[in-house]
Amino acid sequence: MITPQNIFRHEFVGLEVEVVKSSHNGFTGIKGEVVDETKNTIKVEDVEGCEKIIPKNVATFRFTLPSNVVVEVDGRIIVARPEDRIKKKFRKY
């Protein structure tokens, strides 16, 4: 089960996400469902069905877990391929 403590070790595809902070103002406020993830980007489908690609290293994301718990994650921490991030060890925050 995905929890705030182990979110880094899980897949983000299918989770609800919102960009809460970004060094590029155009990304702030984008929200929707994660449909794809690469090493450096997260692709979000918004409510209108438009897909937007957001670089991980310039944004802070707010993920809503299936248990309705909200977790904020700095994108610089999750810059890695999903399959490599799952194996990586993280310090507790």
PDB file of C-alpha atoms in Angstrom:
ATOM      1  CA  MET A   1       0.000   0.000   0.000  1.00  0.00           C
ATOM      2  CA  ILE A   2       1.266   3.457  -0.877  1.00  0.00           C
ATOM      3  CA  THR A   3       1.859   5.774   2.095  1.00  0.00           C
ATOM      4  CA  PRO A   4       3.578   9.159   2.556  1.00  0.00           C
ATOM      5  CA  GLN A   5       6.620   7.321   3.931  1.00  0.00           C
ATOM      6  CA  ASN A   6       7.077   5.054   0.903  1.00  0.00           C
ATOM      7  CA  ILE A   7       5.768   7.235  -1.938  1.00  0.00           C
ATOM      8  CA  PHE A   8       9.246   7.389  -3.516  1.00  0.00           C
ATOM      9  CA  ARG A   9       9.236   3.621  -3.942  1.00  0.00           C
ATOM     10  CA  HIS A  10       5.965   3.539  -5.872  1.00  0.00           C
ATOM     11  CA  GLU A  11       4.763   4.348  -9.347  1.00  0.00           C
ATOM     12  CA  PHE A  12       3.169   7.791  -9.785  1.00  0.00           C
ATOM     13  CA  VAL A  13       1.071   6.854 -12.831  1.00  0.00           C
ATOM     14  CA  GLY A  14      -2.616   6.979 -11.914  1.00  0.00           C
ATOM     15  CA  LEU A  15      -2.216   9.357  -8.951  1.00  0.00           C
ATOM     16  CA  GLU A  16      -3.867  12.770  -8.801  1.00  0.00           C
ATOM     17  CA  VAL A  17      -1.262  15.545  -8.838  1.00  0.00           C
ATOM     18  CA  GLU A  18      -1.077  19.324  -8.626  1.00  0.00           C
ATOM     19  CA  VAL A  19       1.931  21.551  -9.247  1.00  0.00           C
ATOM     20  CA  VAL A  20       2.041  23.815  -6.187  1.00  0.00           C
ATOM     21  CA  LYS A  21       5.339  25.635  -6.855  1.00  0.00           C
ATOM     22  CA  SER A  22       7.535  26.037  -9.885  1.00  0.00           C
ATOM     23  CA  SER A  23      10.386  28.226 -11.022  1.00  0.00           C
ATOM     24  CA  HIS A  24       8.409  28.591 -14.272  1.00  0.00           C
ATOM     25  CA  ASN A  25       5.078  30.330 -13.576  1.00  0.00           C
ATOM     26  CA  GLY A  26       3.327  28.516 -16.436  1.00  0.00           C
ATOM     27  CA  PHE A  27       3.501  25.194 -14.589  1.00  0.00           C
ATOM     28  CA  THR A  28       2.091  26.381 -11.253  1.00  0.00           C
ATOM     29  CA  GLY A  29      -1.523  25.325 -10.743  1.00  0.00           C
ATOM     30  CA  ILE A  30      -1.589  22.481 -13.269  1.00  0.00           C
ATOM     31  CA  LYS A  31      -3.573  19.580 -11.843  1.00  0.00           C
ATOM     32  CA  GLY A  32      -4.826  16.269 -13.103  1.00  0.00           C
ATOM     33  CA  GLU A  33      -3.869  12.604 -13.287  1.00  0.00           C
ATOM     34  CA  VAL A  34      -0.338  11.360 -13.946  1.00  0.00           C
ATOM     35  CA  VAL A  35      -0.424   9.408 -17.219  1.00  0.00           C
ATOM     36  CA  ASP A  36       3.316   8.936 -17.841  1.00  0.00           C
ATOM     37  CA  GLU A  37       6.647   9.465 -16.148  1.00  0.00           C
ATOM     38  CA  THR A  38      10.185   9.615 -17.478  1.00  0.00           C
ATOM     39  CA  LYS A  39      13.507  10.328 -15.805  1.00  0.00           C
ATOM     40  CA  ASN A  40      13.077  14.106 -15.974  1.00  0.00           C
ATOM     41  CA  THR A  41       9.367  14.708 -16.597  1.00  0.00           C
ATOM     42  CA  ILE A  42       5.854  13.898 -15.456  1.00  0.00           C
ATOM     43  CA  LYS A  43       3.016  13.938 -18.000  1.00  0.00           C
ATOM     44  CA  VAL A  44      -0.300  15.104 -16.531  1.00  0.00           C
ATOM     45  CA  GLU A  45      -3.733  14.850 -18.156  1.00  0.00           C
ATOM     46  CA  ASP A  46      -5.928  17.709 -16.946  1.00  0.00           C
ATOM     47  CA  VAL A  47      -9.736  17.753 -16.657  1.00  0.00           C
ATOM     48  CA  GLU A  48     -10.143  18.894 -20.282  1.00  0.00           C
ATOM     49  CA  GLY A  49      -8.120  15.924 -21.513  1.00  0.00           C
ATOM     50  CA  CYS A  50      -5.028  17.952 -22.459  1.00  0.00           C
ATOM     51  CA  GLU A  51      -1.690  16.362 -21.652  1.00  0.00           C
ATOM     52  CA  LYS A  52       0.976  18.623 -20.173  1.00  0.00           C
ATOM     53  CA  ILE A  53       4.608  17.696 -19.638  1.00  0.00           C
ATOM     54  CA  ILE A  54       6.191  19.115 -16.482  1.00  0.00           C
ATOM     55  CA  PRO A  55       9.927  18.916 -15.725  1.00  0.00           C
ATOM     56  CA  LYS A  56      10.529  17.359 -12.312  1.00  0.00           C
ATOM     57  CA  ASN A  57      13.523  19.486 -11.329  1.00  0.00           C
ATOM     58  CA  VAL A  58      11.675  22.850 -11.439  1.00  0.00           C
ATOM     59  CA  ALA A  59       8.452  21.944  -9.617  1.00  0.00           C
ATOM     60  CA  THR A  60       7.003  20.887  -6.278  1.00  0.00           C
ATOM     61  CA  PHE A  61       4.193  18.368  -6.652  1.00  0.00           C
ATOM     62  CA  ARG A  62       1.219  17.654  -4.397  1.00  0.00           C
ATOM     63  CA  PHE A  63       0.129  14.041  -4.841  1.00  0.00           C
ATOM     64  CA  THR A  64      -3.197  12.698  -3.569  1.00  0.00           C
ATOM     65  CA  LEU A  65      -2.797   9.066  -2.567  1.00  0.00           C
ATOM     66  CA  PRO A  66      -5.608   6.481  -2.978  1.00  0.00           C
ATOM     67  CA  SER A  67      -6.307   6.823   0.766  1.00  0.00           C
ATOM     68  CA  ASN A  68      -6.961  10.588   0.200  1.00  0.00           C
ATOM     69  CA  VAL A  69      -3.753  11.554   2.019  1.00  0.00           C
ATOM     70  CA  VAL A  70      -2.015  14.545   0.430  1.00  0.00           C
ATOM     71  CA  VAL A  71       1.796  14.538   0.105  1.00  0.00           C
ATOM     72  CA  GLU A  72       4.040  17.328  -1.208  1.00  0.00           C
ATOM     73  CA  VAL A  73       7.195  16.180  -2.982  1.00  0.00           C
ATOM     74  CA  ASP A  74      10.060  18.328  -4.250  1.00  0.00           C
ATOM     75  CA  GLY A  75      10.630  17.307  -7.856  1.00  0.00           C
ATOM     76  CA  ARG A  76      14.427  17.428  -7.507  1.00  0.00           C
ATOM     77  CA  ILE A  77      14.233  14.442  -5.147  1.00  0.00           C
ATOM     78  CA  ILE A  78      12.383  12.246  -7.647  1.00  0.00           C
ATOM     79  CA  VAL A  79      14.559  12.949 -10.726  1.00  0.00           C
ATOM     80  CA  ALA A  80      15.279   9.368 -11.773  1.00  0.00           C
ATOM     81  CA  ARG A  81      13.769   6.741 -13.987  1.00  0.00           C
ATOM     82  CA  PRO A  82      10.818   5.132 -12.191  1.00  0.00           C
ATOM     83  CA  GLU A  83      12.440   1.696 -12.230  1.00  0.00           C
ATOM     84  CA  ASP A  84      15.676   3.096 -10.736  1.00  0.00           C
ATOM     85  CA  ARG A  85      13.891   5.259  -8.155  1.00  0.00           C
ATOM     86  CA  ILE A  86      12.118   2.198  -6.749  1.00  0.00           C
ATOM     87  CA  LYS A  87      15.497   0.575  -5.958  1.00  0.00           C
ATOM     88  CA  LYS A  88      17.084   3.758  -4.570  1.00  0.00           C
ATOM     89  CA  LYS A  89      17.397   4.393  -0.835  1.00  0.00           C
ATOM     90  CA  PHE A  90      15.981   7.672   0.514  1.00  0.00           C
ATOM     91  CA  ARG A  91      16.485   9.449   3.804  1.00  0.00           C
ATOM     92  CA  LYS A  92      13.286   9.972   5.771  1.00  0.00           C
ATOM     93  CA  TYR A  93      11.805  13.478   5.525  1.00  0.00           C
TER      94      TYR A  93
END
